[in-house]
mmCIF file of C-alpha atoms in Angstrom:
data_model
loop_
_atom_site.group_PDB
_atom_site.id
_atom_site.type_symbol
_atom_site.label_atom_id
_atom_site.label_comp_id
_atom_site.label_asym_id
_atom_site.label_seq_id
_atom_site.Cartn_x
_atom_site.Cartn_y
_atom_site.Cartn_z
ATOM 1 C CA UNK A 1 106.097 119.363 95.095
ATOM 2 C CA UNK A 2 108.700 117.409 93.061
ATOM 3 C CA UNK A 3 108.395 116.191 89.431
ATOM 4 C CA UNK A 4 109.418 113.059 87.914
ATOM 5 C CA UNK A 5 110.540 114.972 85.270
ATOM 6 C CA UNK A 6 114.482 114.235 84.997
ATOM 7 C CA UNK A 7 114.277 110.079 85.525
ATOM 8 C CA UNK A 8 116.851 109.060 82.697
ATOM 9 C CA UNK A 9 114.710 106.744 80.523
ATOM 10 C CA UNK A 10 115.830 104.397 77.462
ATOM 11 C CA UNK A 11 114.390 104.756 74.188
ATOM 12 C CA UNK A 12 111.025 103.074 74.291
ATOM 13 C CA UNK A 13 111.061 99.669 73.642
ATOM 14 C CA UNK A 14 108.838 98.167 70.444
ATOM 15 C CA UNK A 15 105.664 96.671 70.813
ATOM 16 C CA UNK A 16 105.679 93.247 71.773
ATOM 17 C CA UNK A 17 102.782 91.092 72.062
ATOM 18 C CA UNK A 18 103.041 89.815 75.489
ATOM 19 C CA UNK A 19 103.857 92.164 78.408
ATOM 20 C CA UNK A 20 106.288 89.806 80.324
ATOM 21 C CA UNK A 21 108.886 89.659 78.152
ATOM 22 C CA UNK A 22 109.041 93.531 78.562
ATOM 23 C CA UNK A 23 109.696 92.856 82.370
ATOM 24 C CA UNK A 24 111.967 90.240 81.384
ATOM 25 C CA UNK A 25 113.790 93.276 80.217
ATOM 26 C CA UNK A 26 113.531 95.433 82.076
ATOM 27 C CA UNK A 27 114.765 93.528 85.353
ATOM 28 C CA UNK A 28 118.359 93.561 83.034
ATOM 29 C CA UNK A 29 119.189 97.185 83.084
ATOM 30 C CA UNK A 30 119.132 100.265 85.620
ATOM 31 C CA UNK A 31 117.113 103.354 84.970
ATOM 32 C CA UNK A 32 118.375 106.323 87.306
ATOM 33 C CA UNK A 33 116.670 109.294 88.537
ATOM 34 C CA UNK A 34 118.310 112.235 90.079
ATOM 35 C CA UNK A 35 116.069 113.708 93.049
ATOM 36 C CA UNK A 36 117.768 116.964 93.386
ATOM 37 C CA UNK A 37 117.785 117.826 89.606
ATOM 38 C CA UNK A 38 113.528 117.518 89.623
ATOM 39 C CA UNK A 39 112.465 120.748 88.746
ATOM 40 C CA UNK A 40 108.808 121.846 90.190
ATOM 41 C CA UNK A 41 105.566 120.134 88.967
ATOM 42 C CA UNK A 42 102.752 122.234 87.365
ATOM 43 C CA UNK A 43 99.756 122.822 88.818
ATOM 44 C CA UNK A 44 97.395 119.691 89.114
ATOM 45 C CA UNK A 45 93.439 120.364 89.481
ATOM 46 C CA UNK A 46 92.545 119.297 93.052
ATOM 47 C CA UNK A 47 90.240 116.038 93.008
ATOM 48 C CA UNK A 48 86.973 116.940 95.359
ATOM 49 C CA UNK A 49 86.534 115.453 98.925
ATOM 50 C CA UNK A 50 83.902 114.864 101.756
ATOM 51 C CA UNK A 51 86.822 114.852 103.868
ATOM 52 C CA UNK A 52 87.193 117.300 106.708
ATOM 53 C CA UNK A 53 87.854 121.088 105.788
ATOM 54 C CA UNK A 54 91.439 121.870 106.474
ATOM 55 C CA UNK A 55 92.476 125.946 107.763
ATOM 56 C CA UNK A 56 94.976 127.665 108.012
ATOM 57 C CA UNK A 57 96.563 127.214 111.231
ATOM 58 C CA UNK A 58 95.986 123.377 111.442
ATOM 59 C CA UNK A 59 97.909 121.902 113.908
ATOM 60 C CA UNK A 60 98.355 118.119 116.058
ATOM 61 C CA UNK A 61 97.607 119.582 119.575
ATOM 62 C CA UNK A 62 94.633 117.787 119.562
ATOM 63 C CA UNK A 63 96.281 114.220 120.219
ATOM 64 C CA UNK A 64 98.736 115.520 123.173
ATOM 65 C CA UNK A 65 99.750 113.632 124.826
ATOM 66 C CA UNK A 66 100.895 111.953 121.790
ATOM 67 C CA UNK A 67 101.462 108.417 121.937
ATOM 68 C CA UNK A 68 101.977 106.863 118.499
ATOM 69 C CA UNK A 69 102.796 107.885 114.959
ATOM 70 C CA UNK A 70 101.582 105.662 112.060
ATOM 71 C CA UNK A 71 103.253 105.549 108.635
ATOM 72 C CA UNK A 72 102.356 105.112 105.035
ATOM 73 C CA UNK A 73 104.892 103.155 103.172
ATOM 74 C CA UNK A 74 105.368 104.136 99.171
ATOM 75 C CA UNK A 75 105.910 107.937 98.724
ATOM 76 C CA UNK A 76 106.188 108.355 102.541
ATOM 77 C CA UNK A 77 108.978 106.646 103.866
ATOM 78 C CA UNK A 78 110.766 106.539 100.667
ATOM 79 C CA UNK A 79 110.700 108.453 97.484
ATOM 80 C CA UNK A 80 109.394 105.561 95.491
ATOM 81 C CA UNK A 81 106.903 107.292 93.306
ATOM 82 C CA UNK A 82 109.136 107.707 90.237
ATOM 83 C CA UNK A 83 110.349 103.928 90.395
ATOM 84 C CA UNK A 84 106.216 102.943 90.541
ATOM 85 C CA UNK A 85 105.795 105.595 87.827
ATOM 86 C CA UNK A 86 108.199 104.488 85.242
ATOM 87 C CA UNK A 87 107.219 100.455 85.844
ATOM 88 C CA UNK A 88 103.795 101.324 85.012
ATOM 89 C CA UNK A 89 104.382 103.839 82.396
ATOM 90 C CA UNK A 90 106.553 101.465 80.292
ATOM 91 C CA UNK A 91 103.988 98.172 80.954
ATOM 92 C CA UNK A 92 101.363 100.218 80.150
ATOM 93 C CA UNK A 93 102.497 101.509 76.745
ATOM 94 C CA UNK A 94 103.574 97.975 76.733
ATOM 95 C CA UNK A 95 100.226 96.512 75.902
ATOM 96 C CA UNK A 96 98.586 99.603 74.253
ATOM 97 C CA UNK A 97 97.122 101.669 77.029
ATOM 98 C CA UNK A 98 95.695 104.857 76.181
ATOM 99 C CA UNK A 99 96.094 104.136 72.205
ATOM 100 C CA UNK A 100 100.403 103.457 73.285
ATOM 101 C CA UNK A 101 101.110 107.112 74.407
ATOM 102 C CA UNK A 102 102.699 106.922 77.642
ATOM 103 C CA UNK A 103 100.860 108.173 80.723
ATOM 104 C CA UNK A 104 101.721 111.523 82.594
ATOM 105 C CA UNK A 105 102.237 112.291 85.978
ATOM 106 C CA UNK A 106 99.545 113.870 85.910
ATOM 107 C CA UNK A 107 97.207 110.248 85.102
ATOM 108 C CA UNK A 108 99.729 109.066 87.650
ATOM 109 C CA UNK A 109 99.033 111.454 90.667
ATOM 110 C CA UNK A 110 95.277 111.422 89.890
ATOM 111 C CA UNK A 111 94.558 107.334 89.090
ATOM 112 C CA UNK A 112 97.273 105.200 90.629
ATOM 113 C CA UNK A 113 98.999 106.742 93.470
ATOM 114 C CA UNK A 114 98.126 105.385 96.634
ATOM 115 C CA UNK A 115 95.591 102.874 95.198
ATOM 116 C CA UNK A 116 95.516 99.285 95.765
ATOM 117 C CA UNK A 117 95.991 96.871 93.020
ATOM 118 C CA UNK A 118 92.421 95.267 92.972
ATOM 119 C CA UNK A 119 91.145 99.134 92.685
ATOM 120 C CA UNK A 120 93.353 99.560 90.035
ATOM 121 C CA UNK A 121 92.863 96.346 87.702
ATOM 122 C CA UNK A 122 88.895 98.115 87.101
ATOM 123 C CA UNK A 123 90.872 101.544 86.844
ATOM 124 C CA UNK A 124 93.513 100.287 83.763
ATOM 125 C CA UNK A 125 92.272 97.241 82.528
ATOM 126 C CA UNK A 126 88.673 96.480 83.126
ATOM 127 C CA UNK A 127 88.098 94.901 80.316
ATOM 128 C CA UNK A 128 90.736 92.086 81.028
ATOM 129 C CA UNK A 129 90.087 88.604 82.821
ATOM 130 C CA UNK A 130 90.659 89.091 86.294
ATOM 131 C CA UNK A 131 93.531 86.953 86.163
ATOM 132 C CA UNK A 132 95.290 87.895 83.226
ATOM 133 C CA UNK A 133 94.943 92.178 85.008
ATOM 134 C CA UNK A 134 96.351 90.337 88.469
ATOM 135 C CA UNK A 135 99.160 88.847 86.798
ATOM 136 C CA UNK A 136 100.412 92.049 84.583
ATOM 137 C CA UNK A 137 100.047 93.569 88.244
ATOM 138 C CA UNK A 138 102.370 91.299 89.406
ATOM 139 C CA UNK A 139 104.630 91.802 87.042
ATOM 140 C CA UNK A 140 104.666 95.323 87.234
ATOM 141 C CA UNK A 141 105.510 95.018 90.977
ATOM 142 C CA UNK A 142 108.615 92.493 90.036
ATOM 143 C CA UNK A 143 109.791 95.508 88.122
ATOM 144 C CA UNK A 144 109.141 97.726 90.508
ATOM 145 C CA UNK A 145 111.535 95.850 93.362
ATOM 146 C CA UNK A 146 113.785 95.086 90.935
ATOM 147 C CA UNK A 147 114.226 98.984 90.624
ATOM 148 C CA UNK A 148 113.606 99.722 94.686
ATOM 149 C CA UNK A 149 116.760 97.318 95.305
ATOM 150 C CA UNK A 150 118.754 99.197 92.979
ATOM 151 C CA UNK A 151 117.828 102.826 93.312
ATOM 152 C CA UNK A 152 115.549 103.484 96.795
ATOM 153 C CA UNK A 153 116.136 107.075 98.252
ATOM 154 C CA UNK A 154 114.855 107.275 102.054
ATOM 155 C CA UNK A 155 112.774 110.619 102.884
ATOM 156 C CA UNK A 156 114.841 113.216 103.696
ATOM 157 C CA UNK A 157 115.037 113.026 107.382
ATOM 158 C CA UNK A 158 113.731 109.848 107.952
ATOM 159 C CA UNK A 159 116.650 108.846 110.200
ATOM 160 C CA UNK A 160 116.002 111.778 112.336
ATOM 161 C CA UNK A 161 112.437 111.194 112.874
ATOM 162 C CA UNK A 162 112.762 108.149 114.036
ATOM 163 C CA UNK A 163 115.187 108.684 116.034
ATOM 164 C CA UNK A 164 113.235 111.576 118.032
ATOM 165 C CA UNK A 165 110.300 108.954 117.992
ATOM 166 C CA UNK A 166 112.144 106.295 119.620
ATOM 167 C CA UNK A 167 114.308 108.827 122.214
ATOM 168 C CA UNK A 168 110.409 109.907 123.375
ATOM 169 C CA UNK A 169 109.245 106.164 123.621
ATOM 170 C CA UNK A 170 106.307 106.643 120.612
ATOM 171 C CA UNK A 171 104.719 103.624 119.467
ATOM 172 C CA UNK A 172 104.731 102.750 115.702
ATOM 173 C CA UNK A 173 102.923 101.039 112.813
ATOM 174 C CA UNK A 174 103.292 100.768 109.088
ATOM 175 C CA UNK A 175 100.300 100.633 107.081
ATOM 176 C CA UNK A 176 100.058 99.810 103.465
ATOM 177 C CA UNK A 177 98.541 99.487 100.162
ATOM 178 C CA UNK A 178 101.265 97.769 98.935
ATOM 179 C CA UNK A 179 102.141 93.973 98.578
ATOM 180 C CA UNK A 180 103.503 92.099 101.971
ATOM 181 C CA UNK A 181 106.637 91.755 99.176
ATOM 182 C CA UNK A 182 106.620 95.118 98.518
ATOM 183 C CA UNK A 183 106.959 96.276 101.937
ATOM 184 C CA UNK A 184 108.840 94.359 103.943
ATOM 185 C CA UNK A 185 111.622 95.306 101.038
ATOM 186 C CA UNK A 186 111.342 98.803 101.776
ATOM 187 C CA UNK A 187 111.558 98.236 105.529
ATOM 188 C CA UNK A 188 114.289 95.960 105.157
ATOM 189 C CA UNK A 189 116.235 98.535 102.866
ATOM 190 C CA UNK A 190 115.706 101.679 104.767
ATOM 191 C CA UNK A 191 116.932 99.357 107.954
ATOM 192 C CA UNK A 192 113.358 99.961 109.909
ATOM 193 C CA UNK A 193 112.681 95.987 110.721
ATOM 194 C CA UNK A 194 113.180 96.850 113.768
ATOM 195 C CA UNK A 195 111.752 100.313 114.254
ATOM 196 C CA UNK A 196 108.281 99.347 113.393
ATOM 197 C CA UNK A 197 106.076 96.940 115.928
ATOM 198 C CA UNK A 198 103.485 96.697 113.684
ATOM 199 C CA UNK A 199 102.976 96.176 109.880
ATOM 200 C CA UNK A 200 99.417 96.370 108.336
ATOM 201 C CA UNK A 201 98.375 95.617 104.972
ATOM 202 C CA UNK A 202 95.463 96.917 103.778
ATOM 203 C CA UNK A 203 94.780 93.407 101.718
ATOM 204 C CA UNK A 204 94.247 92.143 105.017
ATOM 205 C CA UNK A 205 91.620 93.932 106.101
ATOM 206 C CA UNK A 206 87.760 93.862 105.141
ATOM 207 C CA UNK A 207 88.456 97.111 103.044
ATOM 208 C CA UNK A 208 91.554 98.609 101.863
ATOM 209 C CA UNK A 209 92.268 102.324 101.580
ATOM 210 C CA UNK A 210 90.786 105.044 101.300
ATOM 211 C CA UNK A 211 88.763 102.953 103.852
ATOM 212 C CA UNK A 212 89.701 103.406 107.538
ATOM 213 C CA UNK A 213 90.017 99.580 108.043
ATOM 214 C CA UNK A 214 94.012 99.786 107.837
ATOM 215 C CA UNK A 215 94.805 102.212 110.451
ATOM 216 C CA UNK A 216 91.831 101.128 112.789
ATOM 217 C CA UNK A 217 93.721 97.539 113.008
ATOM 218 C CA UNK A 218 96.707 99.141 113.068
ATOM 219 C CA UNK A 219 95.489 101.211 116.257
ATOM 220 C CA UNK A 220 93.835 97.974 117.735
ATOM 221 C CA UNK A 221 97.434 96.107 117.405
ATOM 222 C CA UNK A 222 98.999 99.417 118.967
ATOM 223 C CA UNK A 223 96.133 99.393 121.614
ATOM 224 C CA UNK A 224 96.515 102.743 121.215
ATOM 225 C CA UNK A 225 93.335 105.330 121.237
ATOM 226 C CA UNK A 226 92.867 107.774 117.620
ATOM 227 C CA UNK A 227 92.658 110.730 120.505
ATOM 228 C CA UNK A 228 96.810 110.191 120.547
ATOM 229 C CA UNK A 229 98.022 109.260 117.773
ATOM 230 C CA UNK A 230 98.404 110.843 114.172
ATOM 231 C CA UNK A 231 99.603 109.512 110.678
ATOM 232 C CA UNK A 232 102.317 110.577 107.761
ATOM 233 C CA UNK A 233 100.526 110.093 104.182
ATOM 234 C CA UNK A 234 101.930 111.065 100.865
ATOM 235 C CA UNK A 235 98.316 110.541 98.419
ATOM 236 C CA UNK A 236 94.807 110.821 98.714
ATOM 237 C CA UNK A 237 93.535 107.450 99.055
ATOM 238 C CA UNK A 238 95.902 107.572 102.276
ATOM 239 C CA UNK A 239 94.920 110.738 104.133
ATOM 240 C CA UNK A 240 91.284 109.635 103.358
ATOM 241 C CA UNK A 241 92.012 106.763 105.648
ATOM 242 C CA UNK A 242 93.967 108.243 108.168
ATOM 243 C CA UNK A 243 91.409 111.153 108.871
ATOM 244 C CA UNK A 244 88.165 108.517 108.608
ATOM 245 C CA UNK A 245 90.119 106.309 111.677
ATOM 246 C CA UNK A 246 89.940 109.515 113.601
ATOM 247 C CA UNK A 247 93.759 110.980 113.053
ATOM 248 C CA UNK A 248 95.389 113.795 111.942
ATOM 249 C CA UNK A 249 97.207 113.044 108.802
ATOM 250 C CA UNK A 250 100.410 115.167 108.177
ATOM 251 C CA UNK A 251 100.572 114.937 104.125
ATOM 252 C CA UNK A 252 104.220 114.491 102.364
ATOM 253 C CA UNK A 253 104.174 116.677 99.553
ATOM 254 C CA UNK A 254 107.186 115.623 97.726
ATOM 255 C CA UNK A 255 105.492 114.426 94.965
ATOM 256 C CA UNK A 256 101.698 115.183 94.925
ATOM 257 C CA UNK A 257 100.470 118.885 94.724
ATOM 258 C CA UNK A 258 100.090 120.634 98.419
ATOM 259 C CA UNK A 259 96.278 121.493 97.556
ATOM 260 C CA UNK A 260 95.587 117.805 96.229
ATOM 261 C CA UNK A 261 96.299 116.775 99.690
ATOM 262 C CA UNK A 262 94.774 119.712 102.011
ATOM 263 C CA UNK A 263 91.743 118.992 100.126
ATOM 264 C CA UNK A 264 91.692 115.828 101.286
ATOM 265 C CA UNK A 265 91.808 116.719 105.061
ATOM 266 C CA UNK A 266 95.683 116.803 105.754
ATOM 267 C CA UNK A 267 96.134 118.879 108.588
ATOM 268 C CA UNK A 268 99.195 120.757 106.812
ATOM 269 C CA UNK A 269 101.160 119.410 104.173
ATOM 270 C CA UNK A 270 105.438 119.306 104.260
ATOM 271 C CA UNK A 271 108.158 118.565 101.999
ATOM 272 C CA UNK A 272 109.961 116.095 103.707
ATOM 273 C CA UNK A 273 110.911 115.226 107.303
ATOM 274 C CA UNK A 274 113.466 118.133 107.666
ATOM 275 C CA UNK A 275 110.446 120.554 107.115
ATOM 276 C CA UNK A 276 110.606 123.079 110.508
ATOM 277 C CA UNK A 277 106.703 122.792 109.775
ATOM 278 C CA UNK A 278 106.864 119.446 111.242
ATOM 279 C CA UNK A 279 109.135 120.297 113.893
ATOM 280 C CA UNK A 280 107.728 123.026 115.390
ATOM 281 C CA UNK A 281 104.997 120.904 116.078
ATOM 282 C CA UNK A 282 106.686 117.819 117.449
ATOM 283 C CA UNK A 283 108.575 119.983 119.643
ATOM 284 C CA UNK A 284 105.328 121.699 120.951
ATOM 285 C CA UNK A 285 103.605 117.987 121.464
ATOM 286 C CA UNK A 286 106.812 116.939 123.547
ATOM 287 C CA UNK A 287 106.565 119.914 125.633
ATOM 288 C CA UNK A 288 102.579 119.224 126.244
ATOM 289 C CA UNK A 289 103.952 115.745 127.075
ATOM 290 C CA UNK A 290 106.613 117.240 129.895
ATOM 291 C CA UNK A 291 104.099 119.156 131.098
ATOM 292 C CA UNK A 292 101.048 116.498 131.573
ATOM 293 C CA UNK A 293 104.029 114.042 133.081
ATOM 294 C CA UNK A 294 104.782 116.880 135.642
ATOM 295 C CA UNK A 295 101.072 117.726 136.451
ATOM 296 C CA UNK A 296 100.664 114.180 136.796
ATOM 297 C CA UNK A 297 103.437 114.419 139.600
#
């Protein structure tokens, strides 16, 4: 797993008394972070799960023939994490959080990642009127696209995933945590408008992740059945979901530790889409396929 650790930050700005003229700001100057200078992230203790137990040897024959892949957005298509880490970090030592000292990656990992907004107004500021939390949220994701236009790095491989998923004729379906604004900027910047036939926020549904809601519409809009399909997930909240609609969930550990995800019932965990993990398994599910298509003959 990859640290934050070498984002280039300003000084800390002063204390002012009203967060948005922080991201007033903020949306005037360019923060950089250099992926391949991260060094490795400490050890993180593993938050407990009732999801499924995950051994050693895990694989995705179990939806052959495969006939859909479902993606996260944040963390998983992208390497957003560190863009969503410093806009919260600085808002948040902004207004006084935790005393003023700025929160870790750790804190970051273990209470935001992956969560939706609503879930995280009672996490960070439950003592604030709901609209006053909703708003600094808002702001915070204004920052956060102003820094996605500027600096968004695609998953390593990304390009030649989907291009193996479209040369075998796999459905596909984005499903999110995020803001409808959010995402449809990342799909628009990694040029995937077109790749995906289905986006699915979680706000949308009854109950957002780590419920199953999300990928169980996303499935219904696929009309595809959880027997063939799986999911890519980079945090808990997400693999939670995937594995409660029924799925494997493949976990991207580029950011969050390997054993915070297993834990939470990824079937194996890579580093990014180049991982020969990953591909020794895709190639095995497209030779099931061949081989179902010529029984079938």
């Amino acid at each position: 797993m990859i640290s934050f650790a070498s984002i280039q930050l300003p000084p800390p700005p002063p204390l002012r008394h009203h967060h948005s003229t922080l991201v007033s700001a903020h949306l005037h100057k360019t923060t950089m972070y250099q992926p391949d200078r991260f060094r490795f992230f400490p050890h993180v203790s593993s938050i407990s799960s009732n999801a499924r137990p995950v051994h050693s040897g895990s694989s995705l024959a179990s939806v052959a023939p495969l006939e859909a892949i479902l993606f996260d957005i944040d963390g998983t298509l992208c390497d957003s994490d560190p863009l969503h880490f410093y806009a919260f970090r600085d808002m948040l030592q902004e207004i006084g959080f935790n005393g003023g000292t700025p929160i870790t990656e750790e804190f970051f990992i273990k209470n935001i990642s992956g969560k939706h907004n609503e879930e995280l107004r009672e996490i960070l500021l439950p003592d604030w009127e709901i609209q006053r939390s909703r708003k600094f949220l808002e702001d915070k994701e204004a920052l956060f696209r102003r820094l996605a236009s500027e600096q968004l790095q695609p998953m390593k491989g990304l390009q030649k995933l989907c291009k193996w998923i479209e040369d075998c004729g796999l459905r596909r379906a984005a499903v999110t945590n995020a803001p409808r604004s959010n995402a449809e900027l990342l799909i628009s910047m990694l040029g995937l408008s077109d790749f995906f036939e289905s986006l699915v926020l979680a706000s949308e549904c009854d109950r957002v992740k780590p419920f199953p809601d999300p990928y169980l519409k996303a499935l219904q809009e696929l009309g595809i059945s959880h027997h063939h399909a799986f999911v890519f997930e980079d945090s808990v909240s997400g693999i939670k979901a995937g594995t409660g609609a029924g799925m494997p969930v493949v976990g991207l550990g580029t950011r969050n530790p390997e054993q915070l995800l297993t834990e939470a019932g990824a079937v194996f965990v890579i580093e990014d889409f180049d991982d020969p993990k990953l591909w020794t398994e895709l190639e095995e599910l497209k030779i099931k396929a061949e081989v179902t298509t010529t029984t079938e003959l």
